[in-house]
Short mmCIF file of C-alpha atoms in Angstrom, two decimals:
data_model
loop_
_atom_site.label_atom_id
_atom_site.label_comp_id
_atom_site.label_asym_id
_atom_site.label_seq_id
_atom_site.Cartn_x
_atom_site.Cartn_y
_atom_site.Cartn_z
CA MET T 11 -87.00 76.72 44.39
CA THR T 12 -84.20 74.32 44.21
CA HIS T 13 -83.53 71.96 41.21
CA THR T 14 -81.56 68.89 41.55
CA THR T 15 -80.32 66.72 38.54
CA ASP T 16 -79.60 62.96 39.13
CA SER T 17 -77.01 61.94 36.45
CA THR T 18 -76.38 58.60 37.86
CA PRO T 19 -78.24 56.69 35.10
CA VAL T 20 -76.31 58.46 32.27
CA THR T 21 -72.95 57.93 33.87
CA GLY T 22 -73.70 54.16 34.54
CA ARG T 23 -74.59 53.67 30.79
CA GLY T 24 -71.37 55.35 29.81
CA ALA T 25 -69.29 53.36 32.09
CA ARG T 26 -70.83 50.16 30.95
CA ALA T 27 -70.21 51.15 27.31
CA VAL T 28 -66.66 51.95 28.08
CA THR T 29 -66.08 48.72 29.97
CA GLY T 30 -67.66 46.71 27.07
CA GLY T 31 -65.52 48.58 24.56
CA CYS T 32 -62.56 47.59 26.46
CA LEU T 33 -63.39 44.20 26.90
CA ALA T 34 -64.16 43.81 23.02
CA ALA T 35 -60.76 45.36 22.34
CA LEU T 36 -58.94 43.10 24.79
CA ILE T 37 -60.59 40.03 23.01
CA VAL T 38 -59.57 41.15 19.66
CA LEU T 39 -56.07 41.83 20.98
CA ILE T 40 -55.89 38.24 22.55
CA LEU T 41 -57.14 36.86 19.22
CA VAL T 42 -54.60 38.72 17.14
CA LEU T 43 -51.78 37.75 19.50
CA GLY T 44 -52.86 34.15 19.58
CA THR T 45 -52.93 34.18 15.88
CA VAL T 46 -49.53 35.67 15.58
CA LEU T 47 -48.00 33.33 18.15
CA ALA T 48 -49.62 30.18 16.47
CA TRP T 49 -48.37 31.33 13.10
CA THR T 50 -44.93 31.96 14.49
CA ALA T 51 -44.92 28.51 16.02
CA TYR T 52 -46.01 26.90 12.81
CA ALA T 53 -43.31 28.73 10.86
CA PHE T 54 -40.69 27.69 13.09
CA HIS T 55 -42.05 23.93 12.94
CA ARG T 56 -42.28 24.05 9.24
CA ALA T 57 -38.64 25.59 8.83
CA GLY T 58 -37.25 23.12 11.32
CA THR T 59 -38.86 20.03 9.60
CA GLY T 60 -37.60 21.32 6.30
CA ASN T 61 -34.26 21.99 7.42
CA ALA T 62 -33.93 18.43 9.01
CA ASP T 63 -35.34 16.81 5.78
CA ARG T 64 -32.74 18.65 3.75
CA ARG T 65 -29.97 17.47 6.11
CA THR T 66 -31.34 13.86 5.84
CA ARG T 67 -31.13 14.04 2.12
CA ALA T 68 -27.65 15.44 2.20
CA ARG T 69 -26.62 12.41 4.37
CA ALA T 70 -28.05 10.01 1.89
CA ALA T 71 -26.40 11.95 -0.90
CA VAL T 72 -23.04 11.45 0.89
CA GLU T 73 -23.38 7.86 1.16
CA ARG T 74 -24.34 7.70 -2.37
CA GLN T 75 -21.20 9.51 -3.36
CA ALA T 76 -19.01 7.10 -1.50
CA GLU T 77 -20.71 4.17 -3.23
CA GLN T 78 -20.30 5.93 -6.74
CA ALA T 79 -16.71 6.74 -6.06
CA ALA T 80 -16.07 3.03 -5.19
CA SER T 81 -17.88 1.88 -8.37
CA ALA T 82 -15.85 4.46 -10.39
CA THR T 83 -12.69 3.02 -8.85
CA VAL T 84 -13.48 -0.48 -9.74
CA ARG T 85 -14.27 0.39 -13.20
CA ALA T 86 -10.74 2.19 -13.46
CA LEU T 87 -8.93 -0.71 -11.85
CA THR T 88 -10.55 -3.10 -14.24
CA ALA T 89 -9.75 -1.08 -17.35
CA ALA T 90 -6.18 -0.67 -16.19
CA ARG T 91 -3.79 -3.18 -17.51
CA SER T 92 -3.01 -6.01 -15.12
CA SER T 93 0.78 -5.34 -15.72
CA ALA T 94 0.36 -1.90 -14.43
CA GLY T 95 1.65 -2.90 -10.88
CA THR T 96 0.81 -2.04 -7.39
CA VAL T 97 1.92 1.69 -7.78
CA ALA T 98 -0.35 2.22 -10.55
CA ALA T 99 -3.46 0.82 -8.88
CA GLN T 100 -2.61 2.92 -5.74
CA ASP T 101 -2.53 5.91 -7.95
CA ILE T 102 -6.08 4.83 -9.49
CA VAL T 103 -7.46 4.42 -5.99
CA LEU T 104 -6.32 7.86 -4.63
CA ARG T 105 -7.50 9.58 -8.03
CA GLU T 106 -10.93 7.86 -8.21
CA GLY T 107 -11.85 6.84 -4.58
CA ARG T 108 -12.51 10.27 -3.30
CA ASP T 109 -15.06 13.23 -3.13
CA PRO T 110 -16.14 14.27 -6.67
CA ASP T 111 -16.11 17.80 -5.83
CA PRO T 112 -13.12 19.75 -7.40
CA GLY T 113 -11.78 20.91 -4.15
CA GLY T 114 -11.58 17.25 -2.96
CA SER T 115 -8.39 16.67 -5.46
CA ALA T 116 -6.07 17.86 -2.62
CA VAL T 117 -7.62 15.80 0.11
CA ALA T 118 -4.88 13.66 1.71
CA SER T 119 -6.80 10.38 1.76
CA GLU T 120 -5.25 7.65 3.85
CA LEU T 121 -4.19 4.67 1.69
CA GLY T 122 -3.37 1.31 3.04
CA TYR T 123 -1.92 -1.75 1.24
CA ASP T 124 -2.13 -5.24 2.47
CA ARG T 125 0.97 -6.97 0.58
CA GLY T 126 -0.39 -10.49 1.57
CA THR T 127 -3.83 -9.99 -0.04
CA GLY T 128 -3.21 -7.07 -2.39
CA ARG T 129 -6.05 -5.26 -0.70
CA LEU T 130 -6.09 -1.53 -1.13
CA THR T 131 -8.05 0.61 1.32
CA VAL T 132 -8.65 4.32 1.18
CA VAL T 133 -9.98 6.34 4.04
CA THR T 134 -11.54 9.63 2.94
CA PRO T 135 -14.33 12.23 3.70
CA PHE T 136 -17.30 12.93 1.58
CA SER T 137 -19.64 15.93 1.81
CA SER T 138 -22.80 17.28 0.47
CA VAL T 139 -24.16 20.86 0.84
CA TYR T 140 -27.79 21.65 1.63
CA GLU T 141 -29.84 24.71 2.35
CA VAL T 142 -30.77 25.93 5.93
CA ARG T 143 -33.75 28.40 5.66
CA PRO T 144 -34.73 30.80 8.43
CA ALA T 145 -38.09 30.44 9.73
CA LEU T 146 -39.32 34.20 9.57
CA TRP T 147 -36.59 36.29 8.02
CA GLY T 148 -32.84 36.30 7.19
CA ALA T 149 -30.74 34.91 4.47
CA VAL T 150 -30.76 31.34 3.25
CA ARG T 151 -27.37 29.80 4.15
CA THR T 152 -25.62 26.79 3.25
CA GLU T 153 -24.14 24.01 5.48
CA SER T 154 -22.23 20.90 4.68
CA GLU T 155 -22.89 17.37 5.71
CA THR T 156 -19.53 15.42 6.00
CA ARG T 157 -18.84 11.83 6.70
CA CYS T 158 -15.89 9.61 6.67
CA TYR T 159 -15.61 6.35 4.67
CA ALA T 160 -13.29 3.53 3.99
CA LEU T 161 -13.20 2.22 0.46
CA ALA T 162 -11.57 -1.09 0.43
CA PHE T 163 -10.68 -2.70 -3.11
CA GLY T 164 -9.57 -6.27 -3.65
CA ARG T 165 -9.36 -8.66 -6.57
CA ASP T 166 -10.55 -12.21 -6.80
CA THR T 167 -11.42 -14.68 -9.83
CA GLY T 168 -14.27 -12.33 -10.69
CA GLY T 169 -12.18 -9.17 -10.74
CA TRP T 170 -12.05 -6.20 -8.56
CA ARG T 171 -14.71 -5.77 -5.88
CA ALA T 172 -15.17 -2.78 -3.39
CA ASP T 173 -16.74 -2.60 0.13
CA VAL T 174 -17.66 0.70 1.68
CA THR T 175 -17.97 1.27 5.29
CA ALA T 176 -18.41 4.27 7.38
CA ARG T 177 -15.60 5.31 9.73
CA PRO T 178 -15.38 7.72 12.80
CA ASP T 179 -14.91 11.23 11.66
CA ALA T 180 -11.59 11.36 13.37
CA ASP T 181 -10.19 8.93 11.20
CA CYS T 182 -10.54 11.62 8.35
CA THR T 183 -9.98 14.83 10.23
CA ARG T 184 -6.48 13.67 11.33
CA ARG T 185 -5.46 14.00 7.89
CA GLN T 186 -6.78 17.63 7.43
CA PRO T 187 -3.38 19.20 8.22
CA VAL T 188 -1.71 17.38 5.36
CA THR T 189 -4.47 18.65 3.00
CA ASP T 190 -4.01 22.35 4.24
CA ALA T 191 -0.09 21.96 3.83
CA ALA T 192 -0.77 20.75 0.30
CA GLN T 193 -3.13 23.59 -0.65
CA ALA T 194 -0.39 26.01 0.79
CA ALA T 195 2.26 24.53 -1.48
CA GLN T 196 -0.40 24.70 -4.31
CA ALA T 197 -0.54 28.51 -3.70
CA ALA T 198 3.24 28.93 -3.36
CA LEU T 199 3.82 27.22 -6.80
CA ARG T 200 1.77 29.76 -8.63
CA ALA T 201 4.94 31.88 -8.35
CA LEU T 202 6.89 29.28 -10.34
CA VAL T 203 7.74 31.11 -13.80
CA ARG T 204 10.11 28.82 -15.40
CA PRO T 205 9.20 25.34 -16.37
CA ASP T 206 12.82 24.28 -16.36
CA ALA T 207 13.28 25.28 -12.58
CA THR T 208 15.58 23.33 -10.62
CA ARG T 209 14.77 21.13 -7.55
CA SER T 210 16.62 23.38 -5.11
CA GLU T 211 14.80 26.37 -6.66
CA VAL T 212 11.30 24.67 -6.08
CA GLN T 213 12.40 23.52 -2.67
CA ARG T 214 13.31 27.07 -1.59
CA LEU T 215 9.87 28.30 -3.20
CA LEU T 216 8.09 25.66 -1.15
CA ALA T 217 9.87 26.85 2.13
CA THR T 218 7.84 29.97 1.89
CA ALA T 219 4.73 27.91 2.17
CA GLY T 220 6.14 25.93 5.07
CA SER T 221 6.67 29.37 6.94
CA THR T 222 3.11 29.73 7.39
CA ALA T 223 2.94 27.02 9.99
CA ASP T 224 5.57 25.43 11.92
CA ASP T 225 4.57 21.82 11.18
CA TYR T 226 4.41 22.26 7.42
CA ALA T 227 7.43 20.74 5.65
CA TYR T 228 8.13 19.60 1.93
CA ASP T 229 10.63 17.22 0.37
CA VAL T 230 10.95 17.84 -3.31
CA THR T 231 11.67 14.46 -5.01
CA THR T 232 11.55 15.42 -8.77
CA VAL T 233 11.04 18.67 -11.04
CA THR T 234 10.42 18.11 -14.63
CA GLY T 235 9.60 20.68 -17.34
CA ARG T 236 8.06 20.16 -20.66
CA GLY T 237 6.98 23.06 -22.86
CA THR T 238 5.29 25.43 -20.51
CA THR T 239 4.52 23.00 -17.89
CA ALA T 240 6.52 22.04 -14.68
CA THR T 241 5.66 19.02 -12.91
CA VAL T 242 6.73 18.70 -9.32
CA ILE T 243 6.79 15.66 -6.97
CA ALA T 244 6.97 16.36 -3.36
CA LEU T 245 6.33 14.67 0.03
CA VAL T 246 4.11 16.96 2.19
CA HIS T 247 4.49 16.66 6.05
CA ALA T 248 2.05 18.29 8.61
CA ALA T 249 1.15 17.30 12.15
CA GLY T 250 2.88 13.88 12.03
CA GLN T 251 1.08 12.87 8.83
CA GLN T 252 2.48 12.81 5.27
CA GLN T 253 1.28 12.34 1.71
CA CYS T 254 2.96 12.40 -1.73
CA TYR T 255 1.66 14.78 -4.13
CA ARG T 256 2.04 15.56 -7.91
CA PHE T 257 1.70 19.20 -8.64
CA VAL T 258 1.45 20.49 -12.15
CA ARG T 259 2.04 24.08 -12.86
CA ASN T 260 1.12 25.96 -16.19
CA THR T 261 3.74 28.83 -16.17
CA GLN T 262 1.85 30.65 -18.72
CA SER T 263 -1.27 31.15 -16.62
CA HIS T 264 -1.82 33.30 -13.58
CA ASP T 265 -5.23 32.08 -12.80
CA SER T 266 -6.11 30.44 -9.54
CA ASP T 267 -6.24 26.93 -11.12
CA SER T 268 -2.83 27.28 -12.87
CA VAL T 269 -1.55 24.79 -10.40
CA THR T 270 -3.29 21.32 -10.24
CA ILE T 271 -2.67 19.04 -7.55
CA ARG T 272 -3.26 15.24 -6.91
CA PRO T 273 -2.13 12.70 -4.14
CA VAL T 274 -0.27 9.92 -5.61
CA ALA T 275 1.39 6.73 -4.30
CA GLY T 276 4.11 7.11 -1.79
CA ALA T 277 6.52 5.18 -4.22
CA HIS T 278 6.75 8.31 -6.41
CA CYS T 279 8.41 10.18 -3.48
CA ASP T 280 10.95 7.65 -2.87
CA GLY T 281 13.30 9.45 -5.20
#
């Protein structure tokens, strides 16, 4: 007697169960991937929007800095004695009409003087740092938003007034080589150990700073010593630009800030 077993119904039910399970797993996988992709897209959008907002605020901060520098310059010009003269006014504009960041003290701002109107104009960069945050992972980094401004100062019956206008970046970047050359001189002058150094000694010392670039050159005008301090007035040349600077060296200090630097009116370098 022959027995036959028909397993087709059982096999069919198993196949349907497996197919249903795969379909359910696929649906879950699609939902998970969709959720991850949606969350990732949102994270990038949020990060991009946040970074753009911070950059916009940095731009606004740069404009405020320029306006504040103009106001501070007007106050300093007003407080100065009227008999101080044009050179003193130029020194004030170069000192006050710049980025308030300590590193801005070496910036070779371009100074213009209209003899007919007595109007002084300084062209200088202002910058503000803001955070750039990653969308998913990675370190937060900082970037700088920099803009070039012209600060113009004139005097009328109501006293000193200022006008602030944006300039093309190229108007400021062309002065960067002079700033770099001045900072190289600042570093070289840290080797000055005697406040009574002679002009020729300082000239030789600055020649080592000039050797770092073919287009750096320095003309030392005066060197004066008082106590432990040496003051050097020098005309700095670089890439066809020039600026007169005052360097003050504390010979008793070996810190990085032992030499202060400030651009001054060109008349100081006339000898």
